[in-house]
Each structure stands twice: as structure tokens, then as C-alpha cells.
Short mmCIF file of C-alpha atoms in Angstrom, two decimals:
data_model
loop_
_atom_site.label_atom_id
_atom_site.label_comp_id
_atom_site.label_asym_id
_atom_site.label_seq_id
_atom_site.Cartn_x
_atom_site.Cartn_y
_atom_site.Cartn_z
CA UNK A 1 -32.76 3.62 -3.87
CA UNK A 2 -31.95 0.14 -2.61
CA UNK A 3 -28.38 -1.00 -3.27
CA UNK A 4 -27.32 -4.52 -2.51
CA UNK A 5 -24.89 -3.44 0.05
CA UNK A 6 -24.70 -6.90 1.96
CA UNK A 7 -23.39 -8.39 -1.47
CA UNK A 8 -20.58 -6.93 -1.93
CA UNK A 9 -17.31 -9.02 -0.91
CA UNK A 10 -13.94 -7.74 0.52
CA UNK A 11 -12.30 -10.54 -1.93
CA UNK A 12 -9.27 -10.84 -2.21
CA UNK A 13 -8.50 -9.14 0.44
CA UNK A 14 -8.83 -10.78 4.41
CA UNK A 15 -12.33 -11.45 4.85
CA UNK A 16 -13.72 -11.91 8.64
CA UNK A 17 -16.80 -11.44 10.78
CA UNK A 18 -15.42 -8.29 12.11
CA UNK A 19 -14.63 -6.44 8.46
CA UNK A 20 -16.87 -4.79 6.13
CA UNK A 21 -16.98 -4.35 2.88
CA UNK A 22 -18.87 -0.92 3.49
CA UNK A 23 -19.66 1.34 6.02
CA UNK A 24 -22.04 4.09 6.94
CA UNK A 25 -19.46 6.95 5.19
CA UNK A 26 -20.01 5.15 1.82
CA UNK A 27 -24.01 5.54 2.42
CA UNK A 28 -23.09 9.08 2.91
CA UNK A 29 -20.78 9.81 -0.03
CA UNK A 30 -23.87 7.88 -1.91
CA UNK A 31 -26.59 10.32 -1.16
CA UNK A 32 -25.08 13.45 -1.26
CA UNK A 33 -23.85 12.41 -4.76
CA UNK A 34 -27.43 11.72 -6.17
CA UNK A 35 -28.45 14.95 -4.23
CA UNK A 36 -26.54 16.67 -6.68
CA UNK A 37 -27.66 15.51 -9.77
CA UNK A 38 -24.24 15.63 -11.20
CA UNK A 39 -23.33 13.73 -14.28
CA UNK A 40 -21.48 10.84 -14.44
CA UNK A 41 -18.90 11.77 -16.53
CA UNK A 42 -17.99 14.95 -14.33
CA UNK A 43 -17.58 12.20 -11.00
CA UNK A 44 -14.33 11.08 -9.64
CA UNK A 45 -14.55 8.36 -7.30
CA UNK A 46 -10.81 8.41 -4.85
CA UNK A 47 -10.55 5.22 -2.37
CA UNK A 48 -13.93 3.74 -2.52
CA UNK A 49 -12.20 0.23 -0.69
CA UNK A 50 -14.47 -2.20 -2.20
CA UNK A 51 -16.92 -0.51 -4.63
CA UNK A 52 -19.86 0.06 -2.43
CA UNK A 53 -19.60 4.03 -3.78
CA UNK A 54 -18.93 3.47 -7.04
CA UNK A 55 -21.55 0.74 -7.63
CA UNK A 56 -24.15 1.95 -5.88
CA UNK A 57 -24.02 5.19 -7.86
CA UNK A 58 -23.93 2.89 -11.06
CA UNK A 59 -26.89 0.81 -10.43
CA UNK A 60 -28.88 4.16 -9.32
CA UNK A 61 -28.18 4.74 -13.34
CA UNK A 62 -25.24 7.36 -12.96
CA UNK A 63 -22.92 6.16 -16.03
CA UNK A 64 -19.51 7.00 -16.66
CA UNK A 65 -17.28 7.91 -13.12
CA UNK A 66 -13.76 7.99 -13.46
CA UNK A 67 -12.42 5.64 -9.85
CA UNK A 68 -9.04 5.79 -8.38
CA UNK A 69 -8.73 2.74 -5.99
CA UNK A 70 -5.03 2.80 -4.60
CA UNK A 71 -5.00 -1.20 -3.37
CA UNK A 72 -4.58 -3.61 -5.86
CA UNK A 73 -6.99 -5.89 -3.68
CA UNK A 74 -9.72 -2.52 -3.78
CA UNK A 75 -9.41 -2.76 -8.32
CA UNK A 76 -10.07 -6.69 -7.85
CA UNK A 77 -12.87 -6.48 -5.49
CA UNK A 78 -14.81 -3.51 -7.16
CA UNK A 79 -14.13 -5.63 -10.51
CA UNK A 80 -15.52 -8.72 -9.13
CA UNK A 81 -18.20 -7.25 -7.35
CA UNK A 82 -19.35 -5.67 -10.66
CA UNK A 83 -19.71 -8.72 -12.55
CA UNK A 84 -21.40 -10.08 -9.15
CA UNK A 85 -23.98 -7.77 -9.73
CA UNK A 86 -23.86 -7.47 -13.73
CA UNK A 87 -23.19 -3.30 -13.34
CA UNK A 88 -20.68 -1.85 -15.50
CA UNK A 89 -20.57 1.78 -16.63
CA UNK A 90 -17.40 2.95 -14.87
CA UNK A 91 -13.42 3.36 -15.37
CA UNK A 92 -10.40 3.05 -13.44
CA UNK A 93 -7.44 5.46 -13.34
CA UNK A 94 -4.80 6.80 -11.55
CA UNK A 95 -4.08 9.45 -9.15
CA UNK A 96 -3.67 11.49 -12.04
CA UNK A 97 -5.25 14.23 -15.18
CA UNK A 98 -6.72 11.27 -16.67
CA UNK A 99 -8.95 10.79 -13.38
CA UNK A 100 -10.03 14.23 -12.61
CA UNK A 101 -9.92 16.10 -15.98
CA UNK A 102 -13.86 17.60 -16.21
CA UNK A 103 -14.61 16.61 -12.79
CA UNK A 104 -16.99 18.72 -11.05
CA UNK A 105 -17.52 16.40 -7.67
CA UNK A 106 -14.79 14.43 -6.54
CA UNK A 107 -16.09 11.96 -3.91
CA UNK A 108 -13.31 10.65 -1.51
CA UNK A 109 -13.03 8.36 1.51
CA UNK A 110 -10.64 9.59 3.62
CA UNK A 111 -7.30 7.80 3.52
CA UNK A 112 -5.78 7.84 7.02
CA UNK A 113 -2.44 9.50 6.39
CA UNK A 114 -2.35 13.26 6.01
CA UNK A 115 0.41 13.40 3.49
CA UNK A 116 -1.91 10.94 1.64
CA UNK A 117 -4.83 13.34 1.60
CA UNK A 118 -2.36 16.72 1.13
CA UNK A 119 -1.51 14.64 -2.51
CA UNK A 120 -5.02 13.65 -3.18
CA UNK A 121 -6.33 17.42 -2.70
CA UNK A 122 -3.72 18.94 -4.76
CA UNK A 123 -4.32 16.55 -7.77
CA UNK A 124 -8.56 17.54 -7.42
CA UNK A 125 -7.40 21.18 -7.21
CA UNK A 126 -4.63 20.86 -9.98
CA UNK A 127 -6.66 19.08 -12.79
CA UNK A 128 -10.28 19.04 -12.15
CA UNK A 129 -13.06 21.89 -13.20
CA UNK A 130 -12.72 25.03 -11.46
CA UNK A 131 -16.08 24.58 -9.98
CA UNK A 132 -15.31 21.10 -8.59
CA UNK A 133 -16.65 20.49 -5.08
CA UNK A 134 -14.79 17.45 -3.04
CA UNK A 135 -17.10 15.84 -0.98
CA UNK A 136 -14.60 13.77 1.88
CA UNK A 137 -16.14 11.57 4.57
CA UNK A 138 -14.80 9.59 7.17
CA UNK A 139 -15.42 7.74 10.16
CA UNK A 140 -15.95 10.43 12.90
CA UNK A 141 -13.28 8.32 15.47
CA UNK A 142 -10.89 8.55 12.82
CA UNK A 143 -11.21 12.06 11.83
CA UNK A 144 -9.21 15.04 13.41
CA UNK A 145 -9.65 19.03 12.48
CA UNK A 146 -5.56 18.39 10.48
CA UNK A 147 -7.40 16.98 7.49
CA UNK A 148 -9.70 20.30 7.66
CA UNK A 149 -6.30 21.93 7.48
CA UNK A 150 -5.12 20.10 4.66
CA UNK A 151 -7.90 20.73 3.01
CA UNK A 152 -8.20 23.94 3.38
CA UNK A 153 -4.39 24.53 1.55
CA UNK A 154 -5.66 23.58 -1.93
CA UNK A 155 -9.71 24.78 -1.07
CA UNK A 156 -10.78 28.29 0.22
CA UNK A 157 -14.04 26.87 1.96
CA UNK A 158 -13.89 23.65 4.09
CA UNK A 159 -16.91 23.07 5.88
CA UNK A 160 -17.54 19.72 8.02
CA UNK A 161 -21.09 18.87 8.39
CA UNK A 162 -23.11 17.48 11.31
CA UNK A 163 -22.24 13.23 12.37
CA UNK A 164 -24.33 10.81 11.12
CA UNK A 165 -24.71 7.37 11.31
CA UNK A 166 -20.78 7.93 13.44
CA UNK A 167 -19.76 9.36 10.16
CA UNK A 168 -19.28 12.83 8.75
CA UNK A 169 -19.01 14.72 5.51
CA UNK A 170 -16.53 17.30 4.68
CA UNK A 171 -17.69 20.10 1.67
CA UNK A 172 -14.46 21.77 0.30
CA UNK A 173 -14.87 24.05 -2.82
CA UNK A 174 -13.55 26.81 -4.81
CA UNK A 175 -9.87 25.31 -5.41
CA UNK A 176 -6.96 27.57 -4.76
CA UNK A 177 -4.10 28.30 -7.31
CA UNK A 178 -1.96 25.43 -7.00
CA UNK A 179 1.94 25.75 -7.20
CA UNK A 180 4.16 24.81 -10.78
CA UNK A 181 4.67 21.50 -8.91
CA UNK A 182 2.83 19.06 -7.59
CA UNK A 183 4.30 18.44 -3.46
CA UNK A 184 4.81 14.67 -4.03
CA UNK A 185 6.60 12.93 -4.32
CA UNK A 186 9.18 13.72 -2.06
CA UNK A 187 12.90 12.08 -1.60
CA UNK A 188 15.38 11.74 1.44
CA UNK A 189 19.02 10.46 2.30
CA UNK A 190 19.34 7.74 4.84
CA UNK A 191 23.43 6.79 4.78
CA UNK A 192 24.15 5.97 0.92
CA UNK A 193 20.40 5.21 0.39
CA UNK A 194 17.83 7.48 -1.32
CA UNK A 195 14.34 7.16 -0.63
CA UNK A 196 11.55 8.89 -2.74
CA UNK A 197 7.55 8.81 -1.44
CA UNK A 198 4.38 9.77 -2.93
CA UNK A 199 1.89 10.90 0.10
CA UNK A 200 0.53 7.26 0.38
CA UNK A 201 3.20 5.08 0.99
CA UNK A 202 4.39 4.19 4.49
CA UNK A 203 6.31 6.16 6.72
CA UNK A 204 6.87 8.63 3.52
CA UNK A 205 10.75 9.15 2.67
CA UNK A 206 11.89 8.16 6.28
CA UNK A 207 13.35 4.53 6.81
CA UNK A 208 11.19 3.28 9.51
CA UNK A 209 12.41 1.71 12.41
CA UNK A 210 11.71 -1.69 11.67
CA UNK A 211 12.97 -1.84 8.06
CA UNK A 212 16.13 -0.21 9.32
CA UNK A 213 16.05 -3.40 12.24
CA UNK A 214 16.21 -6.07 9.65
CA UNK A 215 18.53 -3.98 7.13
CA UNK A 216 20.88 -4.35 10.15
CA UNK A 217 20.60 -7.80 10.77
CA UNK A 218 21.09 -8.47 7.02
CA UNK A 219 24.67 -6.12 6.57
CA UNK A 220 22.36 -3.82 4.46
CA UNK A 221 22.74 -0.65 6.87
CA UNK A 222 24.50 2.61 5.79
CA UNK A 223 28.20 1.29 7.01
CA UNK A 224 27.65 -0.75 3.47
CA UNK A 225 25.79 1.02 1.42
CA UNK A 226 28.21 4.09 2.23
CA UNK A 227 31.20 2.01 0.50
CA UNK A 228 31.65 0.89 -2.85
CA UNK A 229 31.24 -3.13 -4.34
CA UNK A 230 35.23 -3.95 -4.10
CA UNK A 231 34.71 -2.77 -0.31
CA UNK A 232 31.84 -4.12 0.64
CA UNK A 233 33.26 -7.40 -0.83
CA UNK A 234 36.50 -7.24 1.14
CA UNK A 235 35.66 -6.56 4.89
CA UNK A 236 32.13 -9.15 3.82
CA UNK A 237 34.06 -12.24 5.29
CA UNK A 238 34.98 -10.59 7.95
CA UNK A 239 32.37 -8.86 9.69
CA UNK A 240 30.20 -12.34 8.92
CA UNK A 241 27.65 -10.41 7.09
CA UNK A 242 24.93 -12.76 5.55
CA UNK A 243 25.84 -10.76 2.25
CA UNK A 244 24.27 -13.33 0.21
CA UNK A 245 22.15 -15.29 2.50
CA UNK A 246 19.97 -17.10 -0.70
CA UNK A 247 23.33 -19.24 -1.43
CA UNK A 248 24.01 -20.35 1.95
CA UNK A 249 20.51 -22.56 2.29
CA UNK A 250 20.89 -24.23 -1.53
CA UNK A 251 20.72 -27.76 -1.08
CA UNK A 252 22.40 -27.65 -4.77
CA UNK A 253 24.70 -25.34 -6.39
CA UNK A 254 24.03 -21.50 -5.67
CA UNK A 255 22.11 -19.77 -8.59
CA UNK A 256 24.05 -17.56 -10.42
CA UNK A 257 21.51 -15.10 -10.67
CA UNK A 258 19.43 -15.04 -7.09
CA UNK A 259 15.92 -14.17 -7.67
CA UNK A 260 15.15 -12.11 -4.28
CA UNK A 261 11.64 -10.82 -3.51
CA UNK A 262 10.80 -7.79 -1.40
CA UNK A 263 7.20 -8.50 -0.28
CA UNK A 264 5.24 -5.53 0.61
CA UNK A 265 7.82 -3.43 -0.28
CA UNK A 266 6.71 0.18 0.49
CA UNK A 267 8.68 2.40 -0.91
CA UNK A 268 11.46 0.34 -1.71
CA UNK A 269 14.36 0.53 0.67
CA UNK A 270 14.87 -3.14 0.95
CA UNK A 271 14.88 -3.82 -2.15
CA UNK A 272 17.21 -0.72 -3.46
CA UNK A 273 19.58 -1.75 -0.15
CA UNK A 274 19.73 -5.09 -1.32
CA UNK A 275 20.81 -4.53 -4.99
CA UNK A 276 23.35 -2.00 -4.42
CA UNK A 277 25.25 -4.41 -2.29
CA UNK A 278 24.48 -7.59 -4.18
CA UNK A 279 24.97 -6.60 -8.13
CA UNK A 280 24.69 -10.48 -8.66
CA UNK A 281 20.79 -10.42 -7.59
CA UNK A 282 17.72 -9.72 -9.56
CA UNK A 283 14.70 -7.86 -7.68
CA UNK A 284 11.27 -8.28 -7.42
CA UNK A 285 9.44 -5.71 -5.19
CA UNK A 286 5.68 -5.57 -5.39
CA UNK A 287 2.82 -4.11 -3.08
CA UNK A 288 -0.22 -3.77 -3.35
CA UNK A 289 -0.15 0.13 -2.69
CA UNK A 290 -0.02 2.40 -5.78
CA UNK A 291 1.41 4.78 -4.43
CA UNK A 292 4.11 2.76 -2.86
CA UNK A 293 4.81 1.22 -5.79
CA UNK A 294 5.09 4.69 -7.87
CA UNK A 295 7.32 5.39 -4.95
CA UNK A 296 9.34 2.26 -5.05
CA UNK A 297 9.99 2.26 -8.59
CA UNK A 298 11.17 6.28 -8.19
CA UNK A 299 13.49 5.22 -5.23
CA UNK A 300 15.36 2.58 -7.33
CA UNK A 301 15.77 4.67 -10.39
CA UNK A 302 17.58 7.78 -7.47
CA UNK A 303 19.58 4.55 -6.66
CA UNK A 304 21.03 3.73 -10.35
CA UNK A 305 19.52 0.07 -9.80
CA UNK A 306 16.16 0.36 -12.19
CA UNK A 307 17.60 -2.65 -14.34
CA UNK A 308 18.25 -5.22 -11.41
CA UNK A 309 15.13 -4.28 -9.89
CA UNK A 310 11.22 -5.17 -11.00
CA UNK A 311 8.38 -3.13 -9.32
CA UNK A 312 5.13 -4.60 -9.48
CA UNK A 313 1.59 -3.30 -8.38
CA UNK A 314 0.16 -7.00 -7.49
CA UNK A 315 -1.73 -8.33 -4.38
CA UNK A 316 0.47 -10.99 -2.06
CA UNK A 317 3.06 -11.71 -5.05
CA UNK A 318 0.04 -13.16 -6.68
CA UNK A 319 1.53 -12.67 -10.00
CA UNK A 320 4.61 -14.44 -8.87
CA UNK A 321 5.46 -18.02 -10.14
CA UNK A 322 5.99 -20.98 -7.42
CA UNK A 323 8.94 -21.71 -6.17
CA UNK A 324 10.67 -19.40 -7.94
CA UNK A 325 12.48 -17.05 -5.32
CA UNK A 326 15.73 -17.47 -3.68
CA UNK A 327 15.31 -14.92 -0.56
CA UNK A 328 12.09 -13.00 0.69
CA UNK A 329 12.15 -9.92 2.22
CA UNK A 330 9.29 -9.10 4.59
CA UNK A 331 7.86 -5.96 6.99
CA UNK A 332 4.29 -7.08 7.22
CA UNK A 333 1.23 -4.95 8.00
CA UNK A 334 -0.55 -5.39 11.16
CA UNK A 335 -3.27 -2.86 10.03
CA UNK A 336 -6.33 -3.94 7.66
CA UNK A 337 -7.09 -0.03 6.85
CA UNK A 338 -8.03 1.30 10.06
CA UNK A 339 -8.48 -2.06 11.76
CA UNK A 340 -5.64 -4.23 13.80
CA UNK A 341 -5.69 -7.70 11.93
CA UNK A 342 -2.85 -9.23 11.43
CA UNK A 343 -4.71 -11.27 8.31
CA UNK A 344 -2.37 -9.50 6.36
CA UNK A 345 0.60 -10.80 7.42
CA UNK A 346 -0.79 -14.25 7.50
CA UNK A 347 -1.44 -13.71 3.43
CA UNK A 348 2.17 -12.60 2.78
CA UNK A 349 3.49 -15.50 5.02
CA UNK A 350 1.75 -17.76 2.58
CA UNK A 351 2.43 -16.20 -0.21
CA UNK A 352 6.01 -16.02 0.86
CA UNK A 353 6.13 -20.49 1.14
CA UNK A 354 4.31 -20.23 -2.56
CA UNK A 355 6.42 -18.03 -4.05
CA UNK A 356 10.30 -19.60 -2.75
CA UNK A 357 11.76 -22.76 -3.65
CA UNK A 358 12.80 -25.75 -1.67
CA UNK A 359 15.35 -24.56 1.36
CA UNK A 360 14.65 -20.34 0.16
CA UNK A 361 14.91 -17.92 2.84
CA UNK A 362 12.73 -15.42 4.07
CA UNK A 363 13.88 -12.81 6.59
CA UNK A 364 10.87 -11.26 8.77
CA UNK A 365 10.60 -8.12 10.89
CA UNK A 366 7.67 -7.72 12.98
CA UNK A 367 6.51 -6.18 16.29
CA UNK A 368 7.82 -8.25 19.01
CA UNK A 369 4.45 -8.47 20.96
CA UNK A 370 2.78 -9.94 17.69
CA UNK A 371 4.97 -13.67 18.28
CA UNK A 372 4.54 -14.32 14.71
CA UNK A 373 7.64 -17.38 14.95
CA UNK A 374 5.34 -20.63 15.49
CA UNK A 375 3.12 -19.16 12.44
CA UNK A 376 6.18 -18.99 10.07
CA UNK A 377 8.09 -21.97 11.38
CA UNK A 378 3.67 -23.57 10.16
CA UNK A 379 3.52 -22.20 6.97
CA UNK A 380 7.01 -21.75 5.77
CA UNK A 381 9.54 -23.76 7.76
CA UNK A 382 11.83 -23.63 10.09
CA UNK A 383 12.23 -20.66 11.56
CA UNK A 384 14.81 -18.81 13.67
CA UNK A 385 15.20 -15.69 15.78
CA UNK A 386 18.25 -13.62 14.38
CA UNK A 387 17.80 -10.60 16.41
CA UNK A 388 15.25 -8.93 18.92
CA UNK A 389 14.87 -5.36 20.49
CA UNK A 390 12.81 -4.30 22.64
CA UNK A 391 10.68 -3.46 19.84
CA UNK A 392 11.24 -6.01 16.74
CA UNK A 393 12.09 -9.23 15.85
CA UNK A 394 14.24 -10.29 13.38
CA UNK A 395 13.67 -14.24 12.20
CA UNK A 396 14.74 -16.21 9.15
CA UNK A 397 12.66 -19.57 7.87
CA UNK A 398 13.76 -21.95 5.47
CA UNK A 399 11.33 -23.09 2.94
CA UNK A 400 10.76 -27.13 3.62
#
């Protein structure tokens, strides 16, 4: 078999000299699949990035796989690759029965969070045949004996098999009984703020440390989400609190319904913060994460703020009109799957001066060491430093 391999684009996600949009693990998952001589319709294909797996298989004539791709950039790229290369023949689904009912091999690129993978092998071993074999593969540098563990909870044989090409294959068959519940997802209190998280989604249910930084910085900690509106309204003069920042950068009147977007949001704690202290606001939160959007739209329905607040599975706010946004709230990536790039945050930064109007506000948290001001102060506006730690930096820019 020859597969155009060198075809294939990352688009729309970053695209550089340095990133692939396959690797040697996908040639792996490839040929053990047509080893088997399974049939299409029993395959599941679970975070094939770009579609190397899935369209390799198709144009070696194997019809009718079932794909879960958890980035929204993954569906677009597989989807545009296909029509690059005029295959068709496949189906995409979520991490759910739909997916893996019938399936007898399960193909899966390893996702780099354990949780992730402790989800992903329950669901195989929950709906999929009884004889299903999951066939994992990873990078060897980025593969540790835990996910053998992990593995081995919802499998009774795990068996790794020998490197190649600095990648290796993981065989894990005859699924165990799986409990009346699925484990994910999984919720947590942080000070008046519940958090709920599928395996995939960032940090999980914990409030990481620099989402709690900026929540701070913007009076959306615990000390106000603990207290009730007619509170958090009284002592909000006082304390100087930029309670509703979006108004205090109109150049006009102040809308009387601000339009604030959580970029990236994970599993929604800046968004579900932000409502419950600002009833006036509408909410947009959107990632391009699945899971973290099943997560974020869970964590603002354990809030009581579902109506105020829009979750959306979309790639950079993409499906976001211009200049419609009061206030953007950001925690950008600095990863690119396993790679450090901050391309990522560069894409939400622009997205962020598409997406907000004349004099909007975004509010940034990022690793102090990444110096990200002179970028947002070029593609946004103005930008200053509202708080640093010896960890993160808090800035605000002001849409020109």
C-alpha cells in the first residue's frame, strides 16, 4: 500500500516546518489494522489528529469506520483532507454507543492525559463487541507503563509490543465488566463554584492555577462567588473590583446586555464565574476540545447559569461574528499536542481582535516567561500588565 502521507495538511490548525500532520504511530496503527482483515464497519478510529489513520485505511478500500476526533481543528482537517484526496467512506461520532457499538478493533492514538485514556477505555469496554481488541500506539518518549495500568482496569490482557520506527503498539483485549456508571465525568467545589470534567479537558475538575490568577485579578474569586448578587453589588464599589470591566472601555453608552467571550474555555470556570456575578452578561464559551466543551456546558448547568451562557465546540471563535464581543476571556495553550508552540495562542490572540468591537477588552493569563505583552499590544491594542506572580501574568488590551 502507498498512501499519500505527505498530502495531508494540519489545516486549520498551526501549520510549521517543525509539525506533522502524521507520524510513524499512525503507520503503525495502519498496518496492524489491514493485518487483521477486519471489516470496516466493526473499526473505530479514537484521535487520529489529522486523518492520516482513517484515510489511509479508506483508500486501502476498508469502507465504513466509525472516527472520534476530539479537536474541532482534527474533524476540519480529516474533512478537508478527504475531499483533497476524493476518499470518502467514513463517519464521525462521539465518544459515545454510537461510535463503538459492533466494534471489534478500536484503533487509538494515545491522548496524553491519563484520565483522558481511563474515559476512552471504559467507553471501548462499555459499548463495543465483547471480542473487541484496542490497538493504542504512541510515541515511545511519550509513553509511560501508567497507561498500561489504565488499560489494564477495563482489559484483562495488556501487552506492549517491541519500538518501532520510536513508536510502539499496545494490544489490550478481552474487556472487563465495567461498573453501572461510566467514571466521567467528574465534578468538584472550588469556593461557590462547581466544576464538572470529562477525562479530556484540562486540569480535570481542579481550577488551575492560572485561571484562578486572572479570576483574582477580575473580583471573580470565591470571596464573590461565595455571596449572593445584592452583596456582591454592595461592597463592588468598594473593593474597586472591575465587576463589569466591558462598560468601563465603551467609547459610547454601555450595552445593556454585554456580550463576553470565554476563549478556550476548558471546562468552563471563567465563564460560569463570570455569569454568576454579572446576571446582566450573556456568555459565549467555546473550545475546540470536545470534551471540554461537554464539560463546560455540564459545569454551567451545576451552576444554575445554562440560559446566560452559550457553549460552543468551534475552532478560534471561528463561528463568532466580528466585532461583536464586549470582553474576552483568555488562558491560552502553549502546547500544540505534545509539542511547545505557542501558535496557538497567537490564533486566539487574533481571533480575540476579530471577534471584539472597537475599545473591547480582553483579559490574558499566561506564563510569565512566555512575554506575550508586545504580541497583544500588535494584534489587539493596547495592552497593560494588571498583575504578575512569579508564575503568571495578568494583562488587559483594548481593541483599537
Amino acid at each position: 500500500m502507498h498512501f499519500p502521507y505527505s498530502r495531508l495538511r494540519r489545516w486549520p490548525d498551526v501549520e510549521a516546518d517543525n509539525l506533522q500532520a502524521h507520524d510513524a504511530t499512525d503507520l503503525l496503527l495502519v498496518e496492524r489494522a489491514l493485518s487483521l482483515g477486519v471489516d470496516g464497519r466493526e473499526i473505530a478510529v479514537i484521535g487520529d489528529e489529522y486523518g492520516a489513520i482513517t484515510l489511509a485505511l479508506t483508500d486501502a478500500g476498508v469502507d465504513g469506520i466509525h472516527v472520534h476526533q476530539d479537536l474541532a481543528t482534527g474533524r476540519r482537517a480529516l474533512a478537508r483532507n478527504a475531499d483533497d484526496l476524493n476518499l470518502s467512506g467514513f463517519s464521525s461520532h462521539e465518544l459515545d454507543a454510537t461510535l463503538l457499538d459492533g466494534a471489534r478493533l478500536v484503533l487509538l492514538q494515545l491522548p496524553k492525559a491519563l484520565a483522558e485514556l481511563e474515559e476512552i477505555a471504559d467507553a471501548v469496554a462499555r459499548w463495543a463487541a465483547p471480542d473487541v481488541v484496542l490497538v493504542a500506539g504512541g510515541r515511545v518518549k511519550h509513553m509511560t507503563i501508567a497507561q498500561n495500568e489504565v488499560l489494564g482496569r477495563s482489559f484483562a490482557q495488556v501487552q506492549a509490543q517491541r519500538a518501532e520506527r520510536k513508536s510502539r503498539l499496545i494490544i489490550a483485549s478481552e474487556p472487563r465488566p465495567v461498573p453501572a456508571g461510566p467514571p466521567f465525568p467528574v465534578a468538584a467545589q472550588h469556593d461557590g463554584l462547581t466544576l464538572v470534567a470529562h477525562g479530556g479537558a484540562f486540569a480535570g475538575a481542579k481550577l488551575d492555577i492560572g485561571t484562578r490568577v486572572l479570576l483574582e485579578v477580575l473580583g471573580l474569586d470565591g470571596s464573590q462567588l461565595s455571596m449572593d448578587a445584592s452583596d456582591r453589588a454592595r461592597i463592588a464599589p468598594e473593593t474597586g473590583a472591575p465587576t463589569d470591566p466591558c462598560c468601563a472601555v465603551n467609547d459610547g453608552e454601555p450595552s445593556p446586555t454585554p456580550i463576553v467571550v470565554d476563549l478556550g474555555c476548558g471546562t468552563g470556570a471563567l465563564a460560569a464565574s463570570y455569569a454568576l456575578v454579572h446576571p446582566e452578561a450573556r456568555l459565549i464559551a467555546t473550545d475546540r476540545s470536545a470534551a471540554a466543551v461537554a464539560s463546560a456546558r455540564a459545569t454551567v448547568a451545576a451552576n444554575g447559569v445554562a440560559d446566560r451562557v452559550t457553549v460552543m465546540h468551534d475552532d478560534a471563535g471561528s463561528a463568532l461574528a466580528d466585532a461583536g464581543a464586549d470582553v474576552v476571556l483568555l488562558n491560552p495553550p502553549f502546547h500544540l499536542g505534545s509539542s511547545v508552540h505557542t501558535g496557538a495562542a497567537t490564533r486566539l490572540f487574533e481571533a480575540a481582535a476579530r471577534i471584539l468591537r472597537p475599545g473591547g477588552e480582553l483579559f490574558t493569563v499566561f506564563n510569565s516567561s512566555l512575554g506575550y505583552r508586545a504580541e497583544l499590544t500588535r494584534l489587539v491594542g493596547v495592552t497593560e500588565q494588571l498583575e504578575r506572580t512569579p508564575k503568571f501574568t495578568v494583562t488587559r488590551s483594548v481593541r483599537r
